[in-house]
Each structure stands twice: as C-alpha cells, then as structure tokens.
Amino acid sequence: MADQSVAAPPFFTDGGPALYTWMRNARDNTPVMFDEPSQSWKVYRYEDVHRVLSDWEVFSNDMCRVIPEHGFTRGNLSTMDPPEHKQLRGVIAQGFTPRTLAQLTPKIEELVKELLDAVEDRDELDIARDLSYQLPLNVISTLIGVPREDRGVLQRTADAQLALTCENPTNGDFVVQVQKAMEELQAYIKELSAERRAHPQDDLISKLATATVQDRSLDEEEVVNFTVLLLLAGHLTTMSLLGNMMLTLSEHPDQLAEVRADRGLVPDAIEEVLRYRTPVPEGGRVTNRDVELGGTVIPANKMVLCSLISANRDERKYRDPDTFDIRRTPNPQLAFTTGIHYCLGAHLARLEAGIALNTILDRYAEFSLTGLEWYPTYALCNLKRLTFDVRRT
C-alpha cells in the first residue's frame, strides 16, 4: 500500500519528477484517498478522474458548500451547475468559437512579433517574462475589453495569485489571501462593467453587462466575478502552457527538430505538452450524495480533487506515459478537463501556443536552455523564469 502519511511532493520542488513517482504509487495502491491537509478526497486514475469531471449530477461544481465564502462565487461559472451554468456559458461562448478566434489570429501574431521585437537585441531571452506572461494577458484583455493602459491591475492580481502558497482551499488563511488578491481587480471591473452597461461595445464584458439569463439581467456581482474568472483563467493557464511548451521541446531536441521541419506537427506537439506537463494540477468537485469511486465510498458533501497531472500520466490509459511523444495518438488528455465544464478558452490557448511556437521557430535557428525557476504555488505549474541562449535565423 502507498504510505498515505507521506505528503505528495509539490510540483515546483523539481518541476515534477518526484511528484510523478509519488503519483504512480498512488495510482497503484490508493487511487482514491482522503487527504488530511486539504480535507478532500484525492483521485488519481484517469478513468476515475474522467468520471468525476463528466458526471455533474453526482459531482457538483458548487464548491460553496465546502469552501468558506470569499466574495468570488456568484456569477463564477466554475462554481455553477445546470441549468444556470448552461445559460451563462451560452452568453459568452460565442466569443470563444473557432471562427471568432480565427478573426483574432492577426492580432495575436502582431502581439507575438511586438513582444519578441522588444527583446531583439538580446542573445538570452527569458521566455517566461518576455512572452508567456505577457502574451495571454494582452490577448484575454483585448477580448474582454480592458484598455491597454489599464492592464496593470490585471498584472498585479495575477502576481498575487501566483504568490498564493496555501494548498488547502478550505483554510481560512487561503480565503483571506484570495480576497486580498482579488480586491483591486474586482473594483476595477465593477467600474468598467457599469460603463459598458451604459455604453456597450464589441467586447465580452459588454455582452455580460447586457446579458439576460432566466429572463433577468445579470447583477453587478455576477458580471464582475465572471469577468474576473475569464481574465485570470485566460491569462495564467495559457501562460503555463506557453512556458511548459518551450521548456519541454527544448528538452527533446530531436522532436523539436521534427516540428521545425514539419509545422503540421505543431498541434500534436501542443496536445502532448498539455498531457506531459499539465498546466493546472487539479480540478475540484463536491459530492451530491454518497458515491463509490475506485472501490472507495466518498460521503456526500465532500470535496473531491481530481489530479489532472496523474490522470494524464496513467499507464492504464497511455503507453509509456512518462515519455514525451509528439506523435502520440490517440491523446485524450484531460488538461482542459471534460464534460460540461470543459475549458471555455481551450481553443484560444491552443491558438496562442501555435502562433507563438511558429513565430519562435521562424525567428530563431537555435535556442538552448540556460536556466529556469518555478513559481512556488500549488494552483498552477507555472515557470517564473525560463532563459534561453538564442541564435537568429
């Protein structure tokens, strides 16, 4: 049996290897187990994780029952169940369709070029600082309607989120940290949404501010919380994907050379990065009733934390799961979860990653890793520093 008294090592201690070994042991011996520090049930095997994320009638997204109120629940799509979830998601989904996002492609290409032009005179690039942090921040801000001159407030909130070090979401200290991190951005979005309600524009916050759900308009708190969710999720998770993509490809030069020679492999490479270095470690749900999972009964009204990292490396689902393989097929990775709560911004994240990778390959003939540092946070697998020596084409 796995030793449940030995806590899982944080991802950021070494970038994953120690955690991957611990999780393999958990998948073999305690695939569903109660975790004392987080006061939750942890789930590690792919099929069990897939079931939890797919079955919203048994595994609810309404976390308010188990997490203390922190002023970020009403209007938060990630804590809703049907029918409210479907209706509110429908309001904003049109802004994330492949067709709509294709129209955004020239803007993203322009942003990538602008960011790389700004460091053109350097022989060492910090991809984390110069690209992966900045690009998604500007893209999601553009979609939502935050003017460029106001984006510092999102940066400060993102930095505060990346600084969160508590791993237990039911802990009062964690709630205080979240509230403090959110205050400035919520106040800013409150003002912006009021302005858009009076004078709508062609952006997502205007759609929310003027939307009707269940024959009523969304109130101020709902608009603010949904917008904050879109901004932070659209920034920080894509930031993680971009940094992880560049790190992982640099660690596998033969496969990087294949992608450079055949750009048709870019989408497959991105999918494998999402599986191999999953941006968000866990997805949470709450049990609506007693339920048996993986041979273990989880009581009603308990938090369930699904390890997306572990599911994406489950040898029961993948052949040689610890091997990075851009030609892996099929690749049903769960980085964006699944079911009705499948990540709204998945298409956008893939689009940004593809444009960024193609542009880097066009611009640089060679790049070699010189250093890295991970953010010490439990919420994301994010690089704080990722430096490369580069040689231009």
PDB file of N, CA, C and O in Angstrom, residues 142-198:
ATOM      1  N   THR A 142      -7.758  42.026 -24.453  1.00  0.00           N
ATOM      2  CA  THR A 142      -8.339  42.537 -25.694  1.00  0.00           C
ATOM      3  C   THR A 142      -9.730  41.965 -25.919  1.00  0.00           C
ATOM      4  O   THR A 142     -10.683  42.690 -26.248  1.00  0.00           O
ATOM      5  N   LEU A 143      -9.887  40.650 -25.738  1.00  0.00           N
ATOM      6  CA  LEU A 143     -11.182  40.008 -25.931  1.00  0.00           C
ATOM      7  C   LEU A 143     -12.236  40.557 -24.981  1.00  0.00           C
ATOM      8  O   LEU A 143     -13.382  40.828 -25.369  1.00  0.00           O
ATOM      9  N   ILE A 144     -11.858  40.723 -23.736  1.00  0.00           N
ATOM     10  CA  ILE A 144     -12.827  41.146 -22.726  1.00  0.00           C
ATOM     11  C   ILE A 144     -13.144  42.628 -22.840  1.00  0.00           C
ATOM     12  O   ILE A 144     -14.273  43.059 -22.612  1.00  0.00           O
ATOM     13  N   GLY A 145     -12.137  43.415 -23.225  1.00  0.00           N
ATOM     14  CA  GLY A 145     -12.381  44.839 -23.402  1.00  0.00           C
ATOM     15  C   GLY A 145     -11.667  45.725 -22.405  1.00  0.00           C
ATOM     16  O   GLY A 145     -12.085  46.864 -22.170  1.00  0.00           O
ATOM     17  N   VAL A 146     -10.572  45.222 -21.793  1.00  0.00           N
ATOM     18  CA  VAL A 146      -9.787  46.026 -20.863  1.00  0.00           C
ATOM     19  C   VAL A 146      -8.784  46.852 -21.665  1.00  0.00           C
ATOM     20  O   VAL A 146      -7.941  46.283 -22.365  1.00  0.00           O
ATOM     21  N   PRO A 147      -8.846  48.181 -21.616  1.00  0.00           N
ATOM     22  CA  PRO A 147      -7.904  49.010 -22.374  1.00  0.00           C
ATOM     23  C   PRO A 147      -6.461  48.716 -21.977  1.00  0.00           C
ATOM     24  O   PRO A 147      -6.178  48.376 -20.825  1.00  0.00           O
ATOM     25  N   ARG A 148      -5.555  48.863 -22.940  1.00  0.00           N
ATOM     26  CA  ARG A 148      -4.150  48.546 -22.688  1.00  0.00           C
ATOM     27  C   ARG A 148      -3.598  49.329 -21.501  1.00  0.00           C
ATOM     28  O   ARG A 148      -2.825  48.787 -20.702  1.00  0.00           O
ATOM     29  N   GLU A 149      -3.996  50.577 -21.368  1.00  0.00           N
ATOM     30  CA  GLU A 149      -3.432  51.410 -20.303  1.00  0.00           C
ATOM     31  C   GLU A 149      -3.888  50.986 -18.910  1.00  0.00           C
ATOM     32  O   GLU A 149      -3.317  51.406 -17.897  1.00  0.00           O
ATOM     33  N   ASP A 150      -4.916  50.127 -18.841  1.00  0.00           N
ATOM     34  CA  ASP A 150      -5.434  49.685 -17.540  1.00  0.00           C
ATOM     35  C   ASP A 150      -4.980  48.278 -17.165  1.00  0.00           C
ATOM     36  O   ASP A 150      -5.412  47.745 -16.131  1.00  0.00           O
ATOM     37  N   ARG A 151      -4.124  47.657 -17.950  1.00  0.00           N
ATOM     38  CA  ARG A 151      -3.824  46.237 -17.739  1.00  0.00           C
ATOM     39  C   ARG A 151      -2.886  45.974 -16.567  1.00  0.00           C
ATOM     40  O   ARG A 151      -2.689  44.828 -16.166  1.00  0.00           O
ATOM     41  N   GLY A 152      -2.331  47.030 -15.986  1.00  0.00           N
ATOM     42  CA  GLY A 152      -1.500  46.852 -14.802  1.00  0.00           C
ATOM     43  C   GLY A 152      -2.263  46.233 -13.649  1.00  0.00           C
ATOM     44  O   GLY A 152      -1.699  45.476 -12.852  1.00  0.00           O
ATOM     45  N   VAL A 153      -3.570  46.528 -13.547  1.00  0.00           N
ATOM     46  CA  VAL A 153      -4.361  45.965 -12.459  1.00  0.00           C
ATOM     47  C   VAL A 153      -4.473  44.450 -12.609  1.00  0.00           C
ATOM     48  O   VAL A 153      -4.449  43.712 -11.609  1.00  0.00           O
ATOM     49  N   LEU A 154      -4.566  43.952 -13.835  1.00  0.00           N
ATOM     50  CA  LEU A 154      -4.593  42.505 -14.044  1.00  0.00           C
ATOM     51  C   LEU A 154      -3.240  41.895 -13.711  1.00  0.00           C
ATOM     52  O   LEU A 154      -3.166  40.820 -13.108  1.00  0.00           O
ATOM     53  N   GLN A 155      -2.170  42.561 -14.078  1.00  0.00           N
ATOM     54  CA  GLN A 155      -0.835  42.064 -13.737  1.00  0.00           C
ATOM     55  C   GLN A 155      -0.669  41.932 -12.231  1.00  0.00           C
ATOM     56  O   GLN A 155      -0.158  40.920 -11.745  1.00  0.00           O
ATOM     57  N   ARG A 156      -1.097  42.941 -11.491  1.00  0.00           N
ATOM     58  CA  ARG A 156      -0.933  42.893 -10.040  1.00  0.00           C
ATOM     59  C   ARG A 156      -1.769  41.771  -9.426  1.00  0.00           C
ATOM     60  O   ARG A 156      -1.321  41.087  -8.500  1.00  0.00           O
ATOM     61  N   THR A 157      -2.970  41.552  -9.960  1.00  0.00           N
ATOM     62  CA  THR A 157      -3.804  40.468  -9.445  1.00  0.00           C
ATOM     63  C   THR A 157      -3.212  39.111  -9.804  1.00  0.00           C
ATOM     64  O   THR A 157      -3.194  38.189  -8.978  1.00  0.00           O
ATOM     65  N   ALA A 158      -2.713  38.985 -11.030  1.00  0.00           N
ATOM     66  CA  ALA A 158      -2.083  37.728 -11.445  1.00  0.00           C
ATOM     67  C   ALA A 158      -0.866  37.424 -10.585  1.00  0.00           C
ATOM     68  O   ALA A 158      -0.662  36.278 -10.155  1.00  0.00           O
ATOM     69  N   ASP A 159      -0.057  38.438 -10.317  1.00  0.00           N
ATOM     70  CA  ASP A 159       1.122  38.234  -9.477  1.00  0.00           C
ATOM     71  C   ASP A 159       0.725  37.785  -8.069  1.00  0.00           C
ATOM     72  O   ASP A 159       1.388  36.934  -7.463  1.00  0.00           O
ATOM     73  N   ALA A 160      -0.364  38.360  -7.554  1.00  0.00           N
ATOM     74  CA  ALA A 160      -0.842  37.961  -6.231  1.00  0.00           C
ATOM     75  C   ALA A 160      -1.340  36.523  -6.241  1.00  0.00           C
ATOM     76  O   ALA A 160      -1.119  35.768  -5.280  1.00  0.00           O
ATOM     77  N   GLN A 161      -2.012  36.118  -7.329  1.00  0.00           N
ATOM     78  CA  GLN A 161      -2.459  34.729  -7.456  1.00  0.00           C
ATOM     79  C   GLN A 161      -1.278  33.767  -7.509  1.00  0.00           C
ATOM     80  O   GLN A 161      -1.286  32.711  -6.884  1.00  0.00           O
ATOM     81  N   LEU A 162      -0.242  34.139  -8.258  1.00  0.00           N
ATOM     82  CA  LEU A 162       0.937  33.287  -8.379  1.00  0.00           C
ATOM     83  C   LEU A 162       1.708  33.187  -7.068  1.00  0.00           C
ATOM     84  O   LEU A 162       2.513  32.276  -6.883  1.00  0.00           O
ATOM     85  N   ALA A 163       1.468  34.134  -6.167  1.00  0.00           N
ATOM     86  CA  ALA A 163       2.160  34.139  -4.877  1.00  0.00           C
ATOM     87  C   ALA A 163       1.406  33.342  -3.810  1.00  0.00           C
ATOM     88  O   ALA A 163       1.917  33.160  -2.702  1.00  0.00           O
ATOM     89  N   LEU A 164       0.193  32.851  -4.120  1.00  0.00           N
ATOM     90  CA  LEU A 164      -0.568  32.078  -3.143  1.00  0.00           C
ATOM     91  C   LEU A 164       0.145  30.766  -2.858  1.00  0.00           C
ATOM     92  O   LEU A 164       0.424  29.988  -3.767  1.00  0.00           O
ATOM     93  N   THR A 165       0.425  30.496  -1.595  1.00  0.00           N
ATOM     94  CA  THR A 165       1.210  29.307  -1.249  1.00  0.00           C
ATOM     95  C   THR A 165       0.430  28.282  -0.437  1.00  0.00           C
ATOM     96  O   THR A 165       0.918  27.181  -0.221  1.00  0.00           O
ATOM     97  N   CYS A 166      -0.772  28.624   0.024  1.00  0.00           N
ATOM     98  CA  CYS A 166      -1.571  27.680   0.809  1.00  0.00           C
ATOM     99  C   CYS A 166      -2.170  26.625  -0.115  1.00  0.00           C
ATOM    100  O   CYS A 166      -2.695  26.945  -1.177  1.00  0.00           O
ATOM    101  N   GLU A 167      -2.113  25.340   0.294  1.00  0.00           N
ATOM    102  CA  GLU A 167      -2.638  24.283  -0.573  1.00  0.00           C
ATOM    103  C   GLU A 167      -4.033  23.819  -0.176  1.00  0.00           C
ATOM    104  O   GLU A 167      -4.633  23.005  -0.867  1.00  0.00           O
ATOM    105  N   ASN A 168      -4.589  24.338   0.922  1.00  0.00           N
ATOM    106  CA  ASN A 168      -5.901  23.897   1.385  1.00  0.00           C
ATOM    107  C   ASN A 168      -6.947  24.974   1.126  1.00  0.00           C
ATOM    108  O   ASN A 168      -6.998  25.989   1.832  1.00  0.00           O
ATOM    109  N   PRO A 169      -7.817  24.801   0.115  1.00  0.00           N
ATOM    110  CA  PRO A 169      -8.814  25.824  -0.221  1.00  0.00           C
ATOM    111  C   PRO A 169      -9.895  26.010   0.829  1.00  0.00           C
ATOM    112  O   PRO A 169     -10.660  26.965   0.756  1.00  0.00           O
ATOM    113  N   THR A 170      -9.990  25.084   1.812  1.00  0.00           N
ATOM    114  CA  THR A 170     -10.968  25.254   2.882  1.00  0.00           C
ATOM    115  C   THR A 170     -10.379  26.000   4.071  1.00  0.00           C
ATOM    116  O   THR A 170     -11.068  26.261   5.048  1.00  0.00           O
ATOM    117  N   ASN A 171      -9.114  26.348   3.994  1.00  0.00           N
ATOM    118  CA  ASN A 171      -8.418  27.022   5.075  1.00  0.00           C
ATOM    119  C   ASN A 171      -8.764  28.514   5.089  1.00  0.00           C
ATOM    120  O   ASN A 171      -8.784  29.170   4.055  1.00  0.00           O
ATOM    121  N   GLY A 172      -9.022  29.064   6.264  1.00  0.00           N
ATOM    122  CA  GLY A 172      -9.383  30.468   6.375  1.00  0.00           C
ATOM    123  C   GLY A 172      -8.304  31.399   5.863  1.00  0.00           C
ATOM    124  O   GLY A 172      -8.593  32.444   5.270  1.00  0.00           O
ATOM    125  N   ASP A 173      -7.030  31.042   6.078  1.00  0.00           N
ATOM    126  CA  ASP A 173      -5.925  31.879   5.594  1.00  0.00           C
ATOM    127  C   ASP A 173      -5.938  31.961   4.074  1.00  0.00           C
ATOM    128  O   ASP A 173      -5.650  33.006   3.494  1.00  0.00           O
ATOM    129  N   PHE A 174      -6.268  30.849   3.425  1.00  0.00           N
ATOM    130  CA  PHE A 174      -6.335  30.834   1.964  1.00  0.00           C
ATOM    131  C   PHE A 174      -7.424  31.788   1.480  1.00  0.00           C
ATOM    132  O   PHE A 174      -7.233  32.548   0.527  1.00  0.00           O
ATOM    133  N   VAL A 175      -8.563  31.763   2.144  1.00  0.00           N
ATOM    134  CA  VAL A 175      -9.672  32.628   1.759  1.00  0.00           C
ATOM    135  C   VAL A 175      -9.275  34.097   1.885  1.00  0.00           C
ATOM    136  O   VAL A 175      -9.562  34.913   0.998  1.00  0.00           O
ATOM    137  N   VAL A 176      -8.588  34.447   2.965  1.00  0.00           N
ATOM    138  CA  VAL A 176      -8.133  35.825   3.158  1.00  0.00           C
ATOM    139  C   VAL A 176      -7.166  36.234   2.045  1.00  0.00           C
ATOM    140  O   VAL A 176      -7.244  37.338   1.496  1.00  0.00           O
ATOM    141  N   GLN A 177      -6.248  35.324   1.682  1.00  0.00           N
ATOM    142  CA  GLN A 177      -5.290  35.608   0.611  1.00  0.00           C
ATOM    143  C   GLN A 177      -6.010  35.851  -0.718  1.00  0.00           C
ATOM    144  O   GLN A 177      -5.668  36.769  -1.462  1.00  0.00           O
ATOM    145  N   VAL A 178      -7.006  35.009  -1.017  1.00  0.00           N
ATOM    146  CA  VAL A 178      -7.755  35.163  -2.268  1.00  0.00           C
ATOM    147  C   VAL A 178      -8.495  36.489  -2.290  1.00  0.00           C
ATOM    148  O   VAL A 178      -8.479  37.219  -3.294  1.00  0.00           O
ATOM    149  N   GLN A 179      -9.154  36.814  -1.180  1.00  0.00           N
ATOM    150  CA  GLN A 179      -9.886  38.077  -1.112  1.00  0.00           C
ATOM    151  C   GLN A 179      -8.962  39.266  -1.360  1.00  0.00           C
ATOM    152  O   GLN A 179      -9.285  40.179  -2.125  1.00  0.00           O
ATOM    153  N   LYS A 180      -7.818  39.260  -0.720  1.00  0.00           N
ATOM    154  CA  LYS A 180      -6.875  40.366  -0.871  1.00  0.00           C
ATOM    155  C   LYS A 180      -6.368  40.470  -2.298  1.00  0.00           C
ATOM    156  O   LYS A 180      -6.230  41.557  -2.855  1.00  0.00           O
ATOM    157  N   ALA A 181      -6.108  39.298  -2.922  1.00  0.00           N
ATOM    158  CA  ALA A 181      -5.590  39.281  -4.292  1.00  0.00           C
ATOM    159  C   ALA A 181      -6.612  39.812  -5.287  1.00  0.00           C
ATOM    160  O   ALA A 181      -6.251  40.405  -6.306  1.00  0.00           O
ATOM    161  N   MET A 182      -7.893  39.602  -4.991  1.00  0.00           N
ATOM    162  CA  MET A 182      -8.954  39.946  -5.932  1.00  0.00           C
ATOM    163  C   MET A 182      -9.477  41.378  -5.815  1.00  0.00           C
ATOM    164  O   MET A 182     -10.065  41.910  -6.751  1.00  0.00           O
ATOM    165  N   GLU A 183      -9.283  41.998  -4.676  1.00  0.00           N
ATOM    166  CA  GLU A 183      -9.981  43.254  -4.376  1.00  0.00           C
ATOM    167  C   GLU A 183      -9.814  44.330  -5.439  1.00  0.00           C
ATOM    168  O   GLU A 183     -10.780  44.930  -5.912  1.00  0.00           O
ATOM    169  N   GLU A 184      -8.567  44.597  -5.843  1.00  0.00           N
ATOM    170  CA  GLU A 184      -8.323  45.682  -6.779  1.00  0.00           C
ATOM    171  C   GLU A 184      -8.956  45.402  -8.133  1.00  0.00           C
ATOM    172  O   GLU A 184      -9.584  46.272  -8.740  1.00  0.00           O
ATOM    173  N   LEU A 185      -8.805  44.150  -8.623  1.00  0.00           N
ATOM    174  CA  LEU A 185      -9.356  43.805  -9.927  1.00  0.00           C
ATOM    175  C   LEU A 185     -10.882  43.841  -9.901  1.00  0.00           C
ATOM    176  O   LEU A 185     -11.516  44.330 -10.845  1.00  0.00           O
ATOM    177  N   GLN A 186     -11.485  43.343  -8.837  1.00  0.00           N
ATOM    178  CA  GLN A 186     -12.948  43.374  -8.739  1.00  0.00           C
ATOM    179  C   GLN A 186     -13.473  44.805  -8.745  1.00  0.00           C
ATOM    180  O   GLN A 186     -14.477  45.100  -9.400  1.00  0.00           O
ATOM    181  N   ALA A 187     -12.787  45.697  -8.033  1.00  0.00           N
ATOM    182  CA  ALA A 187     -13.209  47.100  -8.002  1.00  0.00           C
ATOM    183  C   ALA A 187     -13.093  47.729  -9.387  1.00  0.00           C
ATOM    184  O   ALA A 187     -13.978  48.489  -9.815  1.00  0.00           O
ATOM    185  N   TYR A 188     -12.017  47.391 -10.102  1.00  0.00           N
ATOM    186  CA  TYR A 188     -11.829  47.940 -11.447  1.00  0.00           C
ATOM    187  C   TYR A 188     -12.910  47.422 -12.400  1.00  0.00           C
ATOM    188  O   TYR A 188     -13.512  48.191 -13.161  1.00  0.00           O
ATOM    189  N   ILE A 189     -13.162  46.120 -12.379  1.00  0.00           N
ATOM    190  CA  ILE A 189     -14.160  45.529 -13.270  1.00  0.00           C
ATOM    191  C   ILE A 189     -15.559  46.059 -12.941  1.00  0.00           C
ATOM    192  O   ILE A 189     -16.395  46.233 -13.844  1.00  0.00           O
ATOM    193  N   LYS A 190     -15.819  46.351 -11.688  1.00  0.00           N
ATOM    194  CA  LYS A 190     -17.104  46.929 -11.301  1.00  0.00           C
ATOM    195  C   LYS A 190     -17.338  48.252 -12.028  1.00  0.00           C
ATOM    196  O   LYS A 190     -18.416  48.496 -12.582  1.00  0.00           O
ATOM    197  N   GLU A 191     -16.319  49.086 -12.068  1.00  0.00           N
ATOM    198  CA  GLU A 191     -16.432  50.371 -12.765  1.00  0.00           C
ATOM    199  C   GLU A 191     -16.556  50.171 -14.272  1.00  0.00           C
ATOM    200  O   GLU A 191     -17.378  50.821 -14.933  1.00  0.00           O
ATOM    201  N   LEU A 192     -15.754  49.269 -14.822  1.00  0.00           N
ATOM    202  CA  LEU A 192     -15.772  49.040 -16.264  1.00  0.00           C
ATOM    203  C   LEU A 192     -17.106  48.456 -16.717  1.00  0.00           C
ATOM    204  O   LEU A 192     -17.655  48.854 -17.758  1.00  0.00           O
ATOM    205  N   SER A 193     -17.657  47.524 -15.944  1.00  0.00           N
ATOM    206  CA  SER A 193     -18.932  46.905 -16.340  1.00  0.00           C
ATOM    207  C   SER A 193     -20.074  47.920 -16.289  1.00  0.00           C
ATOM    208  O   SER A 193     -20.982  47.883 -17.134  1.00  0.00           O
ATOM    209  N   ALA A 194     -20.033  48.839 -15.321  1.00  0.00           N
ATOM    210  CA  ALA A 194     -21.067  49.882 -15.256  1.00  0.00           C
ATOM    211  C   ALA A 194     -20.998  50.781 -16.476  1.00  0.00           C
ATOM    212  O   ALA A 194     -22.036  51.165 -17.054  1.00  0.00           O
ATOM    213  N   GLU A 195     -19.781  51.088 -16.909  1.00  0.00           N
ATOM    214  CA  GLU A 195     -19.601  51.924 -18.094  1.00  0.00           C
ATOM    215  C   GLU A 195     -20.092  51.192 -19.341  1.00  0.00           C
ATOM    216  O   GLU A 195     -20.766  51.780 -20.191  1.00  0.00           O
ATOM    217  N   ARG A 196     -19.806  49.889 -19.446  1.00  0.00           N
ATOM    218  CA  ARG A 196     -20.235  49.116 -20.610  1.00  0.00           C
ATOM    219  C   ARG A 196     -21.742  48.875 -20.611  1.00  0.00           C
ATOM    220  O   ARG A 196     -22.363  48.742 -21.660  1.00  0.00           O
ATOM    221  N   ARG A 197     -22.335  48.791 -19.431  1.00  0.00           N
ATOM    222  CA  ARG A 197     -23.785  48.606 -19.371  1.00  0.00           C
ATOM    223  C   ARG A 197     -24.488  49.837 -19.956  1.00  0.00           C
ATOM    224  O   ARG A 197     -25.504  49.725 -20.642  1.00  0.00           O
ATOM    225  N   ALA A 198     -23.893  50.995 -19.695  1.00  0.00           N
ATOM    226  CA  ALA A 198     -24.461  52.236 -20.214  1.00  0.00           C
ATOM    227  C   ALA A 198     -24.086  52.471 -21.671  1.00  0.00           C
ATOM    228  O   ALA A 198     -24.884  52.991 -22.455  1.00  0.00           O
TER     229      ALA A 198
END
